[in-house]
Amino acid sequence: MVTYFIIAVTALVSWRCFSRPDWMQRLALIPFRVIREREWYRLISHGFVHADTMHLLVNMFTFWSFGVYIEALFERVGFPLWAYPTLYFGGMVAASLYDVVKRRNNPDFVSVGASGAVSAVLFSAIFFDPWSKILLFAVVPVPGIVFGVLYLIYCQYMDKRGKDRINHNAHFYGAVFGFLFPLFFNPSLIHLFLSYF
């Protein structure tokens, strides 16, 4: 239920911001403003706006694909009700912190999208079921753990290249947060993960 609510709100806000660039600018992650103007809300608000329709659709489809599963799984394993929203929004914040520190003096750096939060949800799914298949490039089925390793390597490689306008750091740090998140509630779950190998 939480998954569908987040998707609906994100789609609505993003859609509205497509025709209102001033709104997008107010909600985007701009580390310079986060630090200088103390606009901490941007650590969350940037996840509700997307650069374009394709960005929104890819993020929300991926979130739906893994979010419904993780939301139900968290309930089954006895995590508190607030655990799932904390995973999502915590992933959003964790995905932003590196850039807030690194880009705090760059007034031109702007980042939007829920990719960090979505990566957190995806990597929690990998933690709980590392051998389930995930489609690489939406075509080739590979085990989740293999996808995860390739994803992290790709994020680091693309960040070093720096030739596109994608915030690869957000993907990377959101993913790491999401993978470790279940251990915050129950450190013994590491034995469950290791039992798959």
Short mmCIF file of C-alpha atoms in Angstrom, two decimals:
data_model
loop_
_atom_site.label_atom_id
_atom_site.label_comp_id
_atom_site.label_asym_id
_atom_site.label_seq_id
_atom_site.Cartn_x
_atom_site.Cartn_y
_atom_site.Cartn_z
CA MET A 1 0.00 0.00 0.00
CA VAL A 2 2.83 2.41 0.87
CA THR A 3 4.48 1.63 -2.48
CA TYR A 4 1.39 2.68 -4.44
CA PHE A 5 0.97 5.83 -2.36
CA ILE A 6 4.58 6.90 -2.97
CA ILE A 7 4.24 6.18 -6.70
CA ALA A 8 1.04 8.23 -6.93
CA VAL A 9 2.47 11.23 -5.08
CA THR A 10 5.75 11.09 -7.01
CA ALA A 11 3.97 10.86 -10.36
CA LEU A 12 1.67 13.76 -9.46
CA VAL A 13 4.47 16.05 -8.24
CA SER A 14 6.78 15.15 -11.14
CA TRP A 15 4.03 15.66 -13.71
CA ARG A 16 3.21 19.06 -12.21
CA CYS A 17 6.88 20.08 -12.23
CA PHE A 18 7.27 19.19 -15.92
CA SER A 19 5.26 22.31 -16.71
CA ARG A 20 6.59 24.34 -13.78
CA PRO A 21 10.42 24.52 -13.90
CA ASP A 22 10.35 26.94 -10.97
CA TRP A 23 8.79 24.21 -8.80
CA MET A 24 11.41 21.73 -9.94
CA GLN A 25 14.12 24.23 -9.00
CA ARG A 26 12.56 24.65 -5.54
CA LEU A 27 12.45 20.89 -4.93
CA ALA A 28 15.69 19.71 -6.62
CA LEU A 29 18.78 18.69 -4.68
CA ILE A 30 21.13 21.65 -4.90
CA PRO A 31 23.90 20.99 -2.35
CA PHE A 32 25.01 24.64 -2.42
CA ARG A 33 21.56 25.69 -1.19
CA VAL A 34 21.25 22.78 1.25
CA ILE A 35 24.39 23.99 3.05
CA ARG A 36 24.25 27.77 2.55
CA GLU A 37 20.51 28.27 2.96
CA ARG A 38 19.91 25.30 5.29
CA GLU A 39 17.34 23.89 2.84
CA TRP A 40 17.56 20.38 4.27
CA TYR A 41 14.14 19.47 2.91
CA ARG A 42 15.83 19.05 -0.49
CA LEU A 43 17.37 15.77 0.73
CA ILE A 44 13.84 14.34 0.40
CA SER A 45 12.00 16.66 -1.99
CA HIS A 46 14.33 15.95 -4.94
CA GLY A 47 13.03 12.36 -5.01
CA PHE A 48 9.55 13.56 -5.94
CA VAL A 49 10.64 15.32 -9.14
CA HIS A 50 12.13 13.81 -12.28
CA ALA A 51 13.93 15.21 -15.31
CA ASP A 52 11.41 13.86 -17.82
CA THR A 53 8.68 11.28 -18.37
CA MET A 54 11.11 8.44 -19.16
CA HIS A 55 13.10 9.13 -15.98
CA LEU A 56 9.88 9.01 -13.97
CA LEU A 57 8.56 5.85 -15.66
CA VAL A 58 11.80 3.88 -15.28
CA ASN A 59 12.17 4.81 -11.61
CA MET A 60 8.55 4.13 -10.70
CA PHE A 61 8.38 0.86 -12.67
CA THR A 62 11.52 -0.41 -10.94
CA PHE A 63 10.21 0.78 -7.58
CA TRP A 64 6.89 -0.98 -8.15
CA SER A 65 8.64 -4.17 -9.34
CA PHE A 66 10.64 -4.54 -6.13
CA GLY A 67 8.77 -2.31 -3.69
CA VAL A 68 5.61 -4.41 -3.46
CA TYR A 69 7.76 -7.47 -2.71
CA ILE A 70 9.92 -5.75 -0.08
CA GLU A 71 6.96 -4.05 1.58
CA ALA A 72 5.26 -7.44 2.07
CA LEU A 73 8.52 -9.14 3.07
CA PHE A 74 9.29 -6.56 5.76
CA GLU A 75 5.87 -7.27 7.26
CA ARG A 76 6.46 -11.05 7.13
CA VAL A 77 9.85 -10.88 8.86
CA GLY A 78 8.39 -8.72 11.63
CA PHE A 79 9.97 -5.36 10.87
CA PRO A 80 8.00 -2.41 12.30
CA LEU A 81 5.53 -0.64 10.01
CA TRP A 82 7.81 2.36 9.68
CA ALA A 83 10.73 0.24 8.39
CA TYR A 84 9.67 0.26 4.74
CA PRO A 85 9.13 4.03 4.41
CA THR A 86 12.40 4.48 6.30
CA LEU A 87 14.17 2.27 3.75
CA TYR A 88 12.80 4.36 0.88
CA PHE A 89 13.33 7.83 2.32
CA GLY A 90 16.50 6.84 4.15
CA GLY A 91 17.86 5.61 0.83
CA MET A 92 16.97 8.96 -0.68
CA VAL A 93 18.88 10.84 2.03
CA ALA A 94 21.85 8.44 2.05
CA ALA A 95 22.09 8.76 -1.73
CA SER A 96 22.32 12.55 -1.39
CA LEU A 97 24.90 12.97 1.36
CA TYR A 98 28.00 12.34 -0.76
CA ASP A 99 26.98 15.04 -3.22
CA VAL A 100 25.94 17.46 -0.49
CA VAL A 101 29.47 17.25 0.92
CA LYS A 102 31.38 17.05 -2.38
CA ARG A 103 29.36 19.63 -4.33
CA ARG A 104 28.50 22.06 -1.52
CA ASN A 105 30.46 24.88 -3.18
CA ASN A 106 29.03 24.32 -6.66
CA PRO A 107 25.85 26.39 -7.13
CA ASP A 108 25.31 24.82 -10.57
CA PHE A 109 25.02 21.20 -9.41
CA VAL A 110 21.38 20.07 -9.53
CA SER A 111 20.05 16.54 -9.06
CA VAL A 112 16.50 15.20 -9.27
CA GLY A 113 14.84 11.81 -9.11
CA ALA A 114 14.12 8.91 -6.79
CA SER A 115 16.98 6.76 -8.10
CA GLY A 116 18.75 6.55 -4.75
CA ALA A 117 15.59 5.45 -2.97
CA VAL A 118 14.72 2.98 -5.74
CA SER A 119 18.25 1.55 -5.61
CA ALA A 120 17.84 1.08 -1.85
CA VAL A 121 14.65 -0.94 -2.36
CA LEU A 122 16.20 -2.97 -5.19
CA PHE A 123 19.27 -3.86 -3.13
CA SER A 124 17.19 -4.84 -0.11
CA ALA A 125 15.47 -7.30 -2.45
CA ILE A 126 18.88 -8.60 -3.52
CA PHE A 127 19.88 -9.00 0.13
CA PHE A 128 16.87 -11.21 0.88
CA ASP A 129 16.98 -13.22 -2.36
CA PRO A 130 20.38 -12.89 -4.05
CA TRP A 131 19.78 -15.61 -6.65
CA SER A 132 16.43 -14.40 -7.96
CA LYS A 133 16.68 -13.22 -11.55
CA ILE A 134 16.86 -9.55 -12.51
CA LEU A 135 16.77 -8.43 -16.12
CA LEU A 136 20.05 -6.82 -17.15
CA PHE A 137 19.34 -4.14 -19.78
CA ALA A 138 15.69 -5.24 -19.44
CA VAL A 139 16.52 -8.34 -21.52
CA VAL A 140 19.13 -10.70 -20.04
CA PRO A 141 18.13 -12.51 -16.82
CA VAL A 142 21.00 -12.64 -14.30
CA PRO A 143 21.08 -13.54 -10.59
CA GLY A 144 20.39 -10.53 -8.39
CA ILE A 145 23.78 -10.72 -6.70
CA VAL A 146 25.55 -10.65 -10.09
CA PHE A 147 23.36 -7.75 -11.20
CA GLY A 148 24.17 -5.95 -7.94
CA VAL A 149 27.93 -6.28 -8.32
CA LEU A 150 27.80 -5.18 -11.97
CA TYR A 151 25.52 -2.27 -11.04
CA LEU A 152 27.92 -0.97 -8.38
CA ILE A 153 30.94 -1.30 -10.66
CA TYR A 154 29.05 0.47 -13.45
CA CYS A 155 28.01 3.32 -11.12
CA GLN A 156 31.60 3.90 -10.02
CA TYR A 157 32.95 3.68 -13.55
CA MET A 158 30.37 6.10 -14.95
CA ASP A 159 30.89 8.53 -12.08
CA LYS A 160 34.62 8.63 -12.82
CA ARG A 161 33.92 9.24 -16.53
CA GLY A 162 31.47 12.02 -15.71
CA LYS A 163 30.28 12.37 -19.31
CA ASP A 164 26.53 12.15 -18.78
CA ARG A 165 24.03 14.01 -16.65
CA ILE A 166 23.13 11.03 -14.45
CA ASN A 167 23.96 11.17 -10.76
CA HIS A 168 25.67 7.78 -10.49
CA ASN A 169 26.69 8.50 -6.89
CA ALA A 170 23.03 8.56 -5.88
CA HIS A 171 22.50 5.11 -7.39
CA PHE A 172 25.63 3.74 -5.70
CA TYR A 173 25.06 5.07 -2.17
CA GLY A 174 21.34 4.33 -2.24
CA ALA A 175 22.15 0.74 -3.21
CA VAL A 176 24.70 0.31 -0.41
CA PHE A 177 22.25 1.76 2.11
CA GLY A 178 19.47 -0.56 0.95
CA PHE A 179 21.66 -3.65 1.10
CA LEU A 180 22.76 -2.89 4.68
CA PHE A 181 19.36 -1.65 5.86
CA PRO A 182 17.91 -5.03 7.00
CA LEU A 183 20.93 -5.49 9.27
CA PHE A 184 19.99 -2.35 11.22
CA PHE A 185 16.89 -4.16 12.42
CA ASN A 186 18.33 -7.62 12.77
CA PRO A 187 22.11 -8.07 12.45
CA SER A 188 21.70 -11.85 12.52
CA LEU A 189 20.12 -11.62 9.04
CA ILE A 190 23.67 -11.66 7.71
CA HIS A 191 23.56 -15.42 8.35
CA LEU A 192 20.49 -15.68 6.12
CA PHE A 193 22.29 -13.85 3.33
CA LEU A 194 25.46 -15.95 3.69
CA SER A 195 23.43 -19.17 3.72
CA TYR A 196 22.68 -18.60 0.02
CA PHE A 197 26.34 -19.18 -0.85
#
